Coordinates of C-alpha atoms in Angstrom, one line a residue:
Chain A
M1 CA -29.5 -55.9 16.8
K2 CA -31.7 -57.9 19.1
I3 CA -32.7 -60.1 16.1
K4 CA -29.1 -60.7 15.0
L5 CA -28.0 -61.5 18.5
A6 CA -30.8 -64.0 18.9
R7 CA -29.9 -65.6 15.6
W8 CA -26.3 -65.9 16.7
L9 CA -27.2 -67.4 20.0
S10 CA -29.4 -69.9 18.3
G11 CA -26.5 -70.9 16.0
G12 CA -26.9 -68.3 13.2
I13 CA -24.3 -65.9 11.7
P14 CA -22.3 -64.1 14.4
P15 CA -23.2 -60.3 14.6
V16 CA -19.8 -58.9 13.5
L17 CA -20.7 -55.2 13.9
P18 CA -21.9 -55.3 17.5
L19 CA -18.9 -57.4 18.5
L20 CA -16.5 -54.9 16.9
M21 CA -18.3 -52.1 18.6
A22 CA -18.1 -53.8 22.0
G23 CA -14.4 -54.6 21.4
T24 CA -13.7 -51.0 20.5
L25 CA -15.5 -49.8 23.6
L26 CA -13.6 -52.2 25.8
A27 CA -10.3 -51.1 24.3
L28 CA -11.3 -47.5 24.9
F29 CA -12.2 -48.2 28.5
A30 CA -8.9 -49.9 29.0
T31 CA -7.0 -47.0 27.7
V32 CA -9.0 -44.5 29.8
A33 CA -8.5 -46.7 32.9
L34 CA -4.8 -47.0 32.2
S35 CA -4.3 -43.3 31.6
L36 CA -6.7 -41.9 34.2
N37 CA -4.9 -39.3 36.3
Q38 CA -1.6 -40.0 34.6
A39 CA 0.3 -36.9 34.5
I40 CA 3.8 -35.5 34.1
Y41 CA 4.6 -33.2 37.0
Y42 CA 6.5 -30.0 36.2
Y43 CA 8.5 -27.6 38.3
N44 CA 11.3 -25.3 37.4
P45 CA 13.2 -23.1 40.0
E46 CA 15.2 -21.4 37.3
I47 CA 12.5 -19.1 35.9
N48 CA 9.7 -17.3 37.6
V49 CA 7.3 -16.7 34.7
N50 CA 3.7 -17.4 35.8
N51 CA 2.6 -19.1 32.6
Y52 CA 1.2 -22.2 34.2
A53 CA -2.3 -21.9 32.7
S54 CA -1.1 -21.5 29.2
L55 CA 1.5 -24.2 29.7
K56 CA -1.1 -26.7 30.8
V57 CA -3.4 -25.8 27.9
E58 CA -0.6 -26.2 25.3
F59 CA 0.9 -29.5 26.8
D60 CA -2.5 -31.1 27.5
K61 CA -3.6 -30.5 23.9
N62 CA -0.8 -32.8 22.8
L63 CA -0.8 -35.2 25.6
R64 CA -4.5 -35.8 25.6
V65 CA -4.6 -36.5 21.9
A66 CA -1.7 -38.9 22.3
G67 CA -3.3 -41.0 25.1
G68 CA -5.4 -39.0 27.6
Y69 CA -2.4 -37.9 29.7
E70 CA -2.0 -34.5 31.2
F71 CA 0.6 -31.9 32.3
Q72 CA 0.6 -30.7 35.8
P73 CA 2.7 -27.6 36.5
F74 CA 3.7 -26.5 40.1
S75 CA 4.7 -23.0 41.1
E76 CA 6.2 -23.8 44.5
I77 CA 9.0 -26.2 45.3
D78 CA 7.6 -27.4 48.6
T79 CA 4.1 -28.2 47.2
F80 CA 5.8 -30.0 44.3
E81 CA 8.1 -32.1 46.5
K82 CA 5.3 -32.9 49.0
F83 CA 3.0 -33.9 46.2
I84 CA 5.4 -36.3 44.6
S85 CA 6.6 -37.8 47.9
E86 CA 3.1 -38.9 48.5
K87 CA 2.9 -40.7 45.1
K88 CA 4.2 -44.2 44.5
S89 CA 5.3 -43.6 40.9
G90 CA 5.2 -41.1 38.2
L91 CA 7.1 -38.9 35.7
L92 CA 8.7 -35.5 36.4
L93 CA 9.9 -32.7 34.2
L94 CA 12.4 -30.6 36.2
S95 CA 15.6 -28.7 36.1
S96 CA 18.9 -30.7 36.2
W97 CA 19.9 -28.7 39.3
H98 CA 16.7 -29.7 41.1
F99 CA 17.1 -33.3 39.9
T100 CA 20.5 -33.6 41.6
L101 CA 19.0 -32.3 44.9
L102 CA 15.9 -34.4 44.7
R103 CA 17.7 -37.6 44.0
K104 CA 19.2 -37.4 47.5
K105 CA 15.6 -37.7 48.9
L106 CA 13.8 -39.7 46.3
A107 CA 14.8 -42.7 44.1
I108 CA 14.5 -40.9 40.7
E109 CA 15.9 -42.0 37.4
P110 CA 16.8 -39.6 34.6
L111 CA 15.3 -40.7 31.3
L112 CA 15.3 -37.9 28.8
V113 CA 17.1 -34.6 28.6
G114 CA 15.9 -31.5 26.9
R115 CA 17.7 -30.0 23.9
V116 CA 18.0 -26.7 22.1
G117 CA 19.1 -27.3 18.6
D118 CA 21.4 -30.2 19.0
K119 CA 22.7 -29.1 22.4
S120 CA 21.6 -30.6 25.7
T121 CA 23.6 -28.2 27.9
Y122 CA 23.7 -24.5 28.8
R123 CA 25.7 -22.2 31.0
K124 CA 24.7 -19.6 33.6
V125 CA 26.6 -16.3 33.5
L126 CA 27.0 -13.6 36.1
V127 CA 27.3 -10.2 34.6
G128 CA 27.9 -6.9 36.4
N129 CA 27.6 -3.3 35.6
K130 CA 30.8 -1.4 34.7
S131 CA 31.6 -0.7 38.4
M132 CA 31.8 -4.4 39.1
T133 CA 35.4 -4.8 38.2
N134 CA 36.2 -7.7 40.5
L135 CA 34.4 -10.4 42.6
E136 CA 35.0 -8.6 45.9
K137 CA 32.7 -5.8 44.7
L138 CA 29.9 -8.3 44.7
R139 CA 29.9 -8.5 48.5
G140 CA 26.6 -7.1 49.8
A141 CA 25.5 -6.2 46.2
T142 CA 22.0 -6.7 44.7
I143 CA 21.9 -9.4 42.0
A144 CA 18.9 -9.6 39.7
T145 CA 17.9 -13.2 38.9
A146 CA 14.9 -15.1 37.5
G147 CA 15.7 -18.1 39.7
S148 CA 14.4 -18.8 43.1
K149 CA 16.6 -17.4 45.9
R150 CA 17.7 -20.9 46.9
F151 CA 18.6 -21.9 43.4
S152 CA 20.4 -18.6 42.7
R153 CA 22.5 -18.7 45.9
N154 CA 23.4 -22.3 45.3
M155 CA 24.4 -21.6 41.7
L156 CA 26.4 -18.6 42.7
K157 CA 28.3 -20.5 45.3
A158 CA 29.2 -23.2 42.7
M159 CA 30.3 -20.5 40.2
L160 CA 32.3 -18.6 42.8
G161 CA 34.2 -21.7 44.0
E162 CA 35.0 -22.6 47.6
E163 CA 37.4 -19.8 48.2
N164 CA 34.8 -17.1 47.4
S165 CA 31.6 -18.9 48.3
D166 CA 31.0 -16.6 51.3
I167 CA 30.3 -13.8 48.9
A168 CA 27.1 -15.6 47.8
D169 CA 25.9 -15.4 51.4
S170 CA 26.3 -11.6 51.5
V171 CA 24.4 -10.8 48.3
I172 CA 20.7 -9.7 48.1
F173 CA 18.6 -11.2 45.3
L174 CA 16.1 -9.3 43.3
V175 CA 13.8 -11.9 41.8
A176 CA 12.5 -11.1 38.3
P177 CA 10.2 -13.3 36.2
K178 CA 12.7 -14.2 33.4
D179 CA 16.4 -14.0 32.6
I180 CA 15.9 -11.1 30.2
D181 CA 14.1 -9.1 32.9
A182 CA 16.9 -9.7 35.3
L183 CA 19.5 -8.6 32.8
L184 CA 17.6 -5.5 31.9
A185 CA 16.9 -4.7 35.6
M186 CA 20.6 -4.5 36.0
Q187 CA 20.9 -2.2 33.0
F188 CA 18.5 0.4 34.4
G189 CA 20.1 0.4 37.9
L190 CA 18.0 -1.9 40.0
A191 CA 20.9 -4.3 40.7
Q192 CA 24.6 -4.2 40.4
A193 CA 24.8 -7.6 38.8
A194 CA 22.5 -10.2 37.1
L195 CA 22.5 -14.0 37.0
G196 CA 21.1 -15.5 33.8
S197 CA 21.6 -18.0 31.0
E198 CA 24.3 -17.4 28.4
M199 CA 21.5 -17.7 25.8
A200 CA 19.5 -14.8 27.2
L201 CA 22.7 -12.7 27.6
N202 CA 23.5 -13.3 23.9
A203 CA 19.9 -12.5 22.8
V204 CA 19.8 -9.2 24.8
G205 CA 23.3 -8.3 23.7
E206 CA 22.5 -8.8 20.0
I207 CA 19.4 -6.6 20.3
N208 CA 20.4 -3.9 22.7
N209 CA 23.7 -2.2 22.1
R210 CA 23.5 0.1 25.1
F211 CA 23.2 -3.1 27.3
R212 CA 26.2 -4.7 25.5
D213 CA 28.4 -1.7 26.2
S214 CA 27.4 -1.5 29.8
I215 CA 28.3 -4.9 31.2
N216 CA 31.2 -7.0 32.5
I217 CA 31.0 -10.7 32.4
L218 CA 32.2 -11.8 35.8
L219 CA 31.6 -15.5 35.9
K220 CA 30.5 -18.5 33.8
S221 CA 29.2 -21.7 35.2
D222 CA 30.3 -25.2 34.1
E223 CA 28.1 -26.8 31.4
L224 CA 24.8 -27.7 33.0
L225 CA 22.2 -30.1 31.6
L226 CA 18.9 -28.6 30.3
Q227 CA 15.6 -29.8 31.8
I228 CA 15.2 -33.5 32.5
V229 CA 12.4 -36.0 32.3
A230 CA 12.8 -38.4 35.2
G231 CA 10.8 -41.3 36.5
F232 CA 10.3 -42.6 40.1
G233 CA 8.8 -45.8 41.5
Q234 CA 7.7 -48.7 39.3
Q235 CA 7.5 -47.6 35.7
G236 CA 4.4 -49.2 34.2
L237 CA 2.9 -49.1 30.6
N238 CA 1.6 -45.6 31.1
E239 CA 4.9 -44.1 32.0
K240 CA 6.6 -45.9 29.1
V241 CA 4.0 -44.6 26.6
M242 CA 4.3 -41.1 28.1
I243 CA 8.1 -41.2 27.7
S244 CA 7.8 -42.2 24.1
I245 CA 5.3 -39.3 23.6
M246 CA 7.6 -36.8 25.2
E247 CA 10.5 -38.0 23.1
K248 CA 8.5 -37.3 20.0
F249 CA 7.0 -34.1 21.3
G250 CA 9.3 -31.7 19.4
G251 CA 8.4 -33.4 16.1
S252 CA 5.1 -31.8 15.6
K253 CA 4.4 -28.0 15.3
E254 CA 2.0 -27.9 18.2
G255 CA 4.2 -30.1 20.4
G256 CA 7.2 -27.9 19.4
N257 CA 5.3 -24.7 20.4
A258 CA 4.5 -26.2 23.8
L259 CA 8.1 -27.2 24.4
Q260 CA 9.3 -23.7 23.4
M261 CA 7.2 -22.3 26.2
I262 CA 9.7 -24.0 28.6
G263 CA 12.7 -23.0 26.4
L264 CA 13.3 -26.4 24.7
D265 CA 13.2 -27.7 21.1
G266 CA 12.8 -31.4 22.0
F267 CA 14.1 -34.3 24.2
T268 CA 16.7 -37.0 23.7
K269 CA 17.5 -40.1 25.7
I270 CA 20.0 -39.6 28.5
G271 CA 23.4 -41.0 27.4
K272 CA 26.7 -41.5 29.2
T273 CA 28.0 -38.0 28.5
E274 CA 24.8 -36.5 30.2
M275 CA 25.1 -39.0 33.1
D276 CA 28.7 -37.9 33.6
I277 CA 27.6 -34.2 33.8
L278 CA 24.8 -35.2 36.3
D279 CA 27.2 -37.2 38.5
R280 CA 29.9 -34.6 38.5
Chain B
M1 CA -18.1 21.6 62.9
K2 CA -17.1 19.5 65.9
K3 CA -16.2 16.6 63.5
A4 CA -14.0 19.0 61.5
M5 CA -12.2 20.2 64.6
G6 CA -11.6 16.6 65.7
L7 CA -10.2 15.8 62.3
L8 CA -7.9 18.8 62.4
L9 CA -6.7 17.8 65.9
I10 CA -6.0 14.2 64.6
V11 CA -4.1 15.5 61.6
F12 CA -2.1 17.9 63.8
S13 CA -1.2 15.1 66.3
L14 CA -0.2 12.9 63.3
S15 CA 2.2 15.5 62.1
L16 CA 3.8 15.7 65.5
Y17 CA 4.0 11.9 65.9
G18 CA 5.4 11.4 62.4
G19 CA 8.2 13.7 63.1
T20 CA 9.5 12.0 66.2
Q21 CA 9.2 8.4 65.4
S22 CA 12.1 6.0 65.9
S23 CA 12.5 3.4 63.2
H24 CA 11.4 0.0 64.6
G25 CA 10.0 -1.4 61.4
K26 CA 6.2 -1.3 61.8
I27 CA 4.4 -1.2 58.5
L28 CA 0.8 -0.2 57.7
I29 CA -0.5 -1.3 54.3
L30 CA -3.1 1.0 52.9
N31 CA -4.8 -1.0 50.1
S32 CA -7.1 1.0 47.8
D33 CA -9.3 -2.0 47.3
K34 CA -8.3 -5.5 48.2
S35 CA -11.1 -7.0 46.1
V36 CA -9.2 -5.9 43.0
E37 CA -7.1 -8.9 42.0
K38 CA -3.9 -7.0 41.3
Y39 CA -4.1 -5.0 44.5
A40 CA -4.5 -8.2 46.5
L41 CA -1.7 -9.9 44.6
V42 CA 0.8 -7.1 45.2
E43 CA 0.0 -7.2 48.9
K44 CA 0.5 -10.9 49.0
A45 CA 3.9 -10.7 47.3
F46 CA 4.9 -7.8 49.6
R47 CA 4.0 -9.7 52.8
A48 CA 5.8 -12.8 51.6
D49 CA 9.0 -10.9 51.2
I50 CA 9.1 -8.9 54.4
D51 CA 9.1 -9.7 58.2
G52 CA 7.9 -7.6 61.1
E53 CA 4.7 -6.1 62.3
I54 CA 2.3 -5.5 59.4
S55 CA -1.3 -4.4 59.5
T56 CA -3.7 -3.6 56.6
L57 CA -6.4 -1.1 56.1
D58 CA -8.6 -2.0 53.2
L59 CA -10.0 1.2 51.7
G60 CA -12.3 -0.7 49.4
L61 CA -14.4 -2.0 52.2
K62 CA -16.1 1.1 53.2
F63 CA -17.2 4.6 52.3
I64 CA -14.1 6.6 52.9
D65 CA -14.3 8.2 56.3
Y66 CA -11.2 10.4 56.3
G67 CA -11.4 10.9 60.0
K68 CA -11.4 7.1 60.5
V69 CA -8.4 6.6 58.2
A70 CA -6.4 9.4 60.0
E71 CA -7.4 7.8 63.3
E72 CA -6.3 4.3 62.2
I73 CA -2.9 5.7 61.1
L74 CA -2.6 7.3 64.5
V75 CA -3.5 4.1 66.3
E76 CA -1.3 1.9 64.2
D77 CA 1.5 4.4 64.4
P78 CA 3.6 2.8 61.6
D79 CA 7.1 3.7 60.6
L80 CA 6.2 3.2 57.0
I81 CA 3.0 3.2 55.0
F82 CA 2.9 0.9 51.9
C83 CA 0.2 2.4 49.6
I84 CA -1.4 0.2 47.0
G85 CA -3.1 2.3 44.3
S86 CA -3.6 6.0 43.9
K87 CA -6.4 6.4 46.5
A88 CA -4.2 4.9 49.2
Y89 CA -1.3 7.2 48.3
L90 CA -3.4 10.4 48.4
L91 CA -4.8 9.5 51.8
A92 CA -1.3 8.5 53.2
H93 CA 0.1 11.7 51.9
K94 CA -2.6 13.7 53.5
F95 CA -2.8 12.0 56.9
G96 CA 0.6 10.2 57.2
G97 CA 2.5 13.1 58.8
K98 CA 6.2 12.7 58.2
R99 CA 6.1 8.9 57.9
N100 CA 7.9 7.2 55.1
I101 CA 5.7 6.2 52.2
V102 CA 6.3 3.5 49.6
F103 CA 3.7 3.3 46.8
A104 CA 2.9 0.8 44.1
L105 CA 0.3 0.3 41.3
A106 CA -0.5 4.1 41.3
L107 CA -1.3 4.8 37.6
N108 CA -1.0 8.5 37.8
W109 CA 1.9 8.8 40.3
R110 CA 3.6 11.4 38.2
R111 CA 0.9 13.8 39.2
F112 CA 1.4 13.1 42.9
E113 CA 3.0 15.6 45.3
L114 CA 6.1 13.8 46.4
T115 CA 8.2 14.4 49.5
D116 CA 11.7 13.4 50.5
R117 CA 10.1 10.5 52.3
T118 CA 8.2 9.2 49.3
Y119 CA 9.4 6.1 47.5
G120 CA 7.7 3.8 45.0
I121 CA 7.5 1.5 42.1
S122 CA 6.3 3.2 39.0
H123 CA 3.4 1.7 37.1
E124 CA 5.0 1.8 33.7
L125 CA 7.8 -0.4 32.4
N126 CA 11.1 1.0 31.3
R127 CA 10.7 1.8 27.6
L128 CA 14.1 0.4 26.6
S129 CA 13.2 -2.9 28.2
E130 CA 9.8 -2.9 26.4
L131 CA 11.5 -2.2 23.1
T132 CA 14.1 -4.9 23.7
M133 CA 11.3 -7.3 24.3
Y134 CA 9.5 -6.3 21.1
R135 CA 12.6 -7.0 19.1
Y136 CA 13.2 -10.3 21.0
L137 CA 9.7 -11.5 20.2
F138 CA 9.6 -10.1 16.6
P139 CA 13.1 -10.1 15.2
G140 CA 11.9 -8.5 11.9
L141 CA 10.6 -5.4 13.6
S142 CA 12.3 -2.2 12.4
S143 CA 9.9 0.6 13.1
V144 CA 7.0 1.4 15.3
G145 CA 4.5 4.3 15.4
V146 CA 3.4 6.2 18.6
V147 CA 0.3 8.4 18.5
Y148 CA 0.2 10.9 21.4
G149 CA -0.9 14.3 22.7
P150 CA 2.3 16.4 23.0
K151 CA 1.0 18.2 26.1
F152 CA 0.9 14.9 28.0
S153 CA 3.5 12.6 26.5
E154 CA 6.1 14.6 24.6
E155 CA 8.9 13.8 27.1
A156 CA 8.1 10.1 27.3
V157 CA 8.0 9.8 23.5
E158 CA 11.3 11.6 23.1
R159 CA 12.9 9.1 25.4
M160 CA 11.3 6.3 23.5
V161 CA 12.9 7.6 20.2
E162 CA 16.3 7.6 21.8
D163 CA 15.8 4.1 23.4
G164 CA 14.6 2.9 20.0
K165 CA 18.1 3.7 18.5
A166 CA 19.7 1.4 21.1
V167 CA 17.7 -1.6 19.8
G168 CA 17.5 -0.7 16.1
V169 CA 13.9 0.3 16.1
K170 CA 12.9 3.5 14.5
V171 CA 10.2 5.2 16.6
V172 CA 7.9 7.3 14.4
R173 CA 6.3 10.1 16.4
L174 CA 2.8 11.1 15.6
P175 CA 1.6 14.0 17.8
I176 CA -2.1 14.8 17.6
T177 CA -4.4 17.3 19.3
G178 CA -7.7 15.6 18.9
H179 CA -9.8 12.8 17.4
E180 CA -9.8 14.5 13.9
E181 CA -6.1 14.1 13.6
L182 CA -6.1 10.5 14.9
V183 CA -7.3 9.0 11.5
T184 CA -4.5 10.8 9.6
A185 CA -1.9 9.6 12.1
L186 CA -3.2 6.0 11.8
T187 CA -2.9 6.2 8.0
I188 CA 0.8 7.1 8.5
V189 CA 1.3 4.3 11.0
A190 CA -0.2 1.9 8.5
G191 CA 1.9 3.1 5.6
R192 CA 5.3 3.6 7.3
T193 CA 5.7 1.4 10.3
D194 CA 5.6 -2.3 11.3
A195 CA 3.4 -1.8 14.4
L196 CA 1.7 0.7 16.7
V197 CA 2.8 1.0 20.3
L198 CA -0.1 2.1 22.4
I199 CA 0.7 4.3 25.3
P200 CA -1.7 5.5 28.1
D201 CA -2.1 8.9 26.6
P202 CA -5.4 10.8 27.2
V203 CA -5.5 12.4 23.7
A204 CA -4.8 9.3 21.6
L205 CA -7.0 7.2 23.9
A206 CA -9.5 9.9 24.7
D207 CA -12.5 7.5 24.8
K208 CA -13.8 4.1 23.6
K209 CA -14.4 5.6 20.1
S210 CA -10.7 6.4 19.8
A211 CA -9.8 2.9 20.8
I212 CA -12.2 1.4 18.3
T213 CA -10.9 3.7 15.5
I214 CA -7.3 2.7 16.2
F215 CA -7.9 -1.1 16.2
E216 CA -10.3 -1.1 13.3
K217 CA -8.1 1.0 11.1
L218 CA -5.0 -0.9 11.8
D219 CA -6.7 -4.3 11.6
K220 CA -7.7 -3.5 8.0
A221 CA -4.0 -2.7 7.2
R222 CA -2.8 -5.8 9.1
I223 CA -0.7 -3.7 11.4
P224 CA -0.3 -5.1 14.9
V225 CA -1.0 -3.1 18.0
F226 CA 1.3 -3.6 21.1
A227 CA -0.7 -2.6 24.2
Y228 CA 0.2 -1.9 27.8
D229 CA -2.7 -3.8 29.3
R230 CA -4.3 -7.1 28.4
L231 CA -7.8 -5.5 28.4
F232 CA -6.9 -4.3 24.8
F233 CA -7.2 -7.9 23.5
K234 CA -10.9 -7.5 23.4
Y235 CA -10.3 -4.7 20.8
G236 CA -7.8 -6.7 18.8
A237 CA -4.3 -6.2 20.3
L238 CA -1.6 -8.7 19.2
L239 CA 0.6 -8.2 22.3
S240 CA 0.4 -6.7 25.7
I241 CA 3.4 -6.0 28.0
S242 CA 2.6 -4.8 31.5
P243 CA 4.4 -4.8 34.9
D244 CA 4.6 -8.2 36.6
I245 CA 2.5 -7.7 39.8
P246 CA 4.3 -10.1 42.1
T247 CA 7.7 -8.6 41.1
V248 CA 6.3 -5.1 42.0
G249 CA 5.3 -6.4 45.4
R250 CA 8.8 -7.9 46.0
Q251 CA 10.4 -4.7 44.9
A252 CA 8.3 -2.6 47.2
A253 CA 9.2 -5.0 50.1
R254 CA 12.9 -4.6 49.3
L255 CA 12.5 -0.8 49.1
A256 CA 10.6 -0.7 52.4
K257 CA 13.3 -2.8 54.1
N258 CA 16.0 -0.5 52.9
V259 CA 14.1 2.6 54.0
L260 CA 13.4 1.2 57.4
S261 CA 17.0 0.1 57.9
G262 CA 18.3 3.5 57.0
K263 CA 20.1 2.3 53.9
K264 CA 21.0 4.9 51.3
I265 CA 18.4 4.8 48.6
D266 CA 19.9 5.6 45.2
M267 CA 16.7 5.4 43.2
K268 CA 13.5 6.6 45.0
I269 CA 11.1 5.6 42.3
E270 CA 12.0 2.3 40.6
Y271 CA 10.8 0.8 37.3
P272 CA 9.2 -2.6 37.7
A273 CA 11.9 -5.3 37.3
G274 CA 9.7 -7.7 35.5
S275 CA 7.1 -7.8 32.8
R276 CA 4.0 -9.9 32.1
I277 CA 3.5 -10.7 28.4
S278 CA 0.3 -11.9 26.7
L279 CA 0.4 -12.8 23.0
D280 CA -2.3 -13.6 20.5
V281 CA -0.4 -16.2 18.4
N282 CA -3.2 -16.6 15.9
K283 CA -2.9 -12.9 15.1
T284 CA 0.8 -13.2 14.4
T285 CA 0.0 -15.8 11.7
E286 CA -3.0 -13.8 10.4
Y287 CA -0.8 -10.6 10.1
G288 CA 2.2 -12.4 8.8
V289 CA 4.4 -11.3 11.8
E290 CA 7.6 -13.2 12.2
L291 CA 7.7 -14.6 15.7
N292 CA 10.9 -15.8 17.5
S293 CA 9.5 -19.2 18.7
M294 CA 12.3 -19.4 21.4
A295 CA 10.9 -16.2 22.9
L296 CA 7.7 -18.1 23.8
S297 CA 9.3 -19.1 27.1
S298 CA 9.1 -15.4 28.1
V299 CA 5.3 -15.3 27.4
N300 CA 3.0 -15.6 30.4
E301 CA -0.2 -16.1 28.4
I302 CA -0.8 -17.4 25.0
I303 CA -4.1 -16.3 23.5
R304 CA -5.7 -18.3 20.7

């Protein structure tokens, strides 16, 4: 190489191979520099499954290949909010309920919404055992839920409406890891009612006929948006690349598997209909 | 002799104390061994969900000096003892007087002597919820085999057969009396069922050799094994479902609060309200098991 370089410096043929190599290396460094410490930060108060290690492995596998990005899950809301409040910009993956709360404190912009099949919305349901024949009976009752206590009380208040919202203050929550656990905990007598997604309720009902015969559906929530990818601060090239990666995530088998670990099939761009639901 | 007399006196005074306590909410945690991860985790979840005066005695730190444990219970004078693990329960039962006891993570709790002041979270999941979870993860599952010693597990397996009917899974019972019958039972599992559900039965899982026999024989037949502890992945389990430890801690805290506040307790021993699921996804492909991909959001740990 030394000989070729000397010949080029002295007016000979330019050493194409070394130049190409140097160029490739420079491009590689630029990509690494751009994407260093670039992550999408995840927190979801609606489920309590401690699967963070596996989530990180599955998401990182796809994000790293696509551009050296990474997935950073959080298990506690305070740590998550403190962490992002100290950052100037970034991308978040969070529940739509949390998004509406967080946007009161932080200038965040919704970019993508999760989907299951072709739907971007879901409903929460409150089911009771057979003794729960009316809402008054909920007063002081134990409700099994997979959500955090704060999320569950807030959701229950919205479902009960203003006239009955005081009932939500009287209930005791039994926090289970996932919706199915919460529904089954009610079935075997640990709670008088359970709060979960309509999807989980249908799944358990289809499988377990004893469960199906032992419940009353007490309340259904309005349509809620599935999880959201949101951006905050100045969106640079990295964020734009990452959004594009997330949008295509469900397209590959491996990306699809990672998304299914958070209960989604894919993402779509937020449209007017979704914005209306968020602003409601 | 002097020491024994001293211990007797302490136990006697504890009995008197326990019987005349007013309920002010003081809790003593007896932890069988805090250096064991799940014992430490359950204590952390318990503490996070309950207020009040709580102290801990870690039984894993020292050679068990029974006199010292009895003395510490007397000094702490708790209204309730939260026992983590079997060792803790046995000591609290012996030296706790008439104090309320809540236990958790006690594997053999069914063999405990229980009193009207004993409460707890059982170490096994409700079988119906386990079977529901199997069907949720594997929609094509229609039958499972259970190999067991009738002397130990007949009642549990009978309940399992009934629970199976509620979720459309036929539970094939295979009672055995020793290792010689294990191989025959496994041949039936391989020929007639979609999977083996492993239960903590001392006849079926008499020793390491039994475990190896089960996994090797069923691996050859491409029949998955659903285990109750993730340690069975080293032998070749496809799935493990076990109690979720933080949930157990939260439940114990709720139970303790209810006991201390004098609330009527409908269920003195509760099933865990949550499960922890580990799944070997490569094995599902290898064995040709149909996996409900949407159920992956319920899986805590993906093993590849």
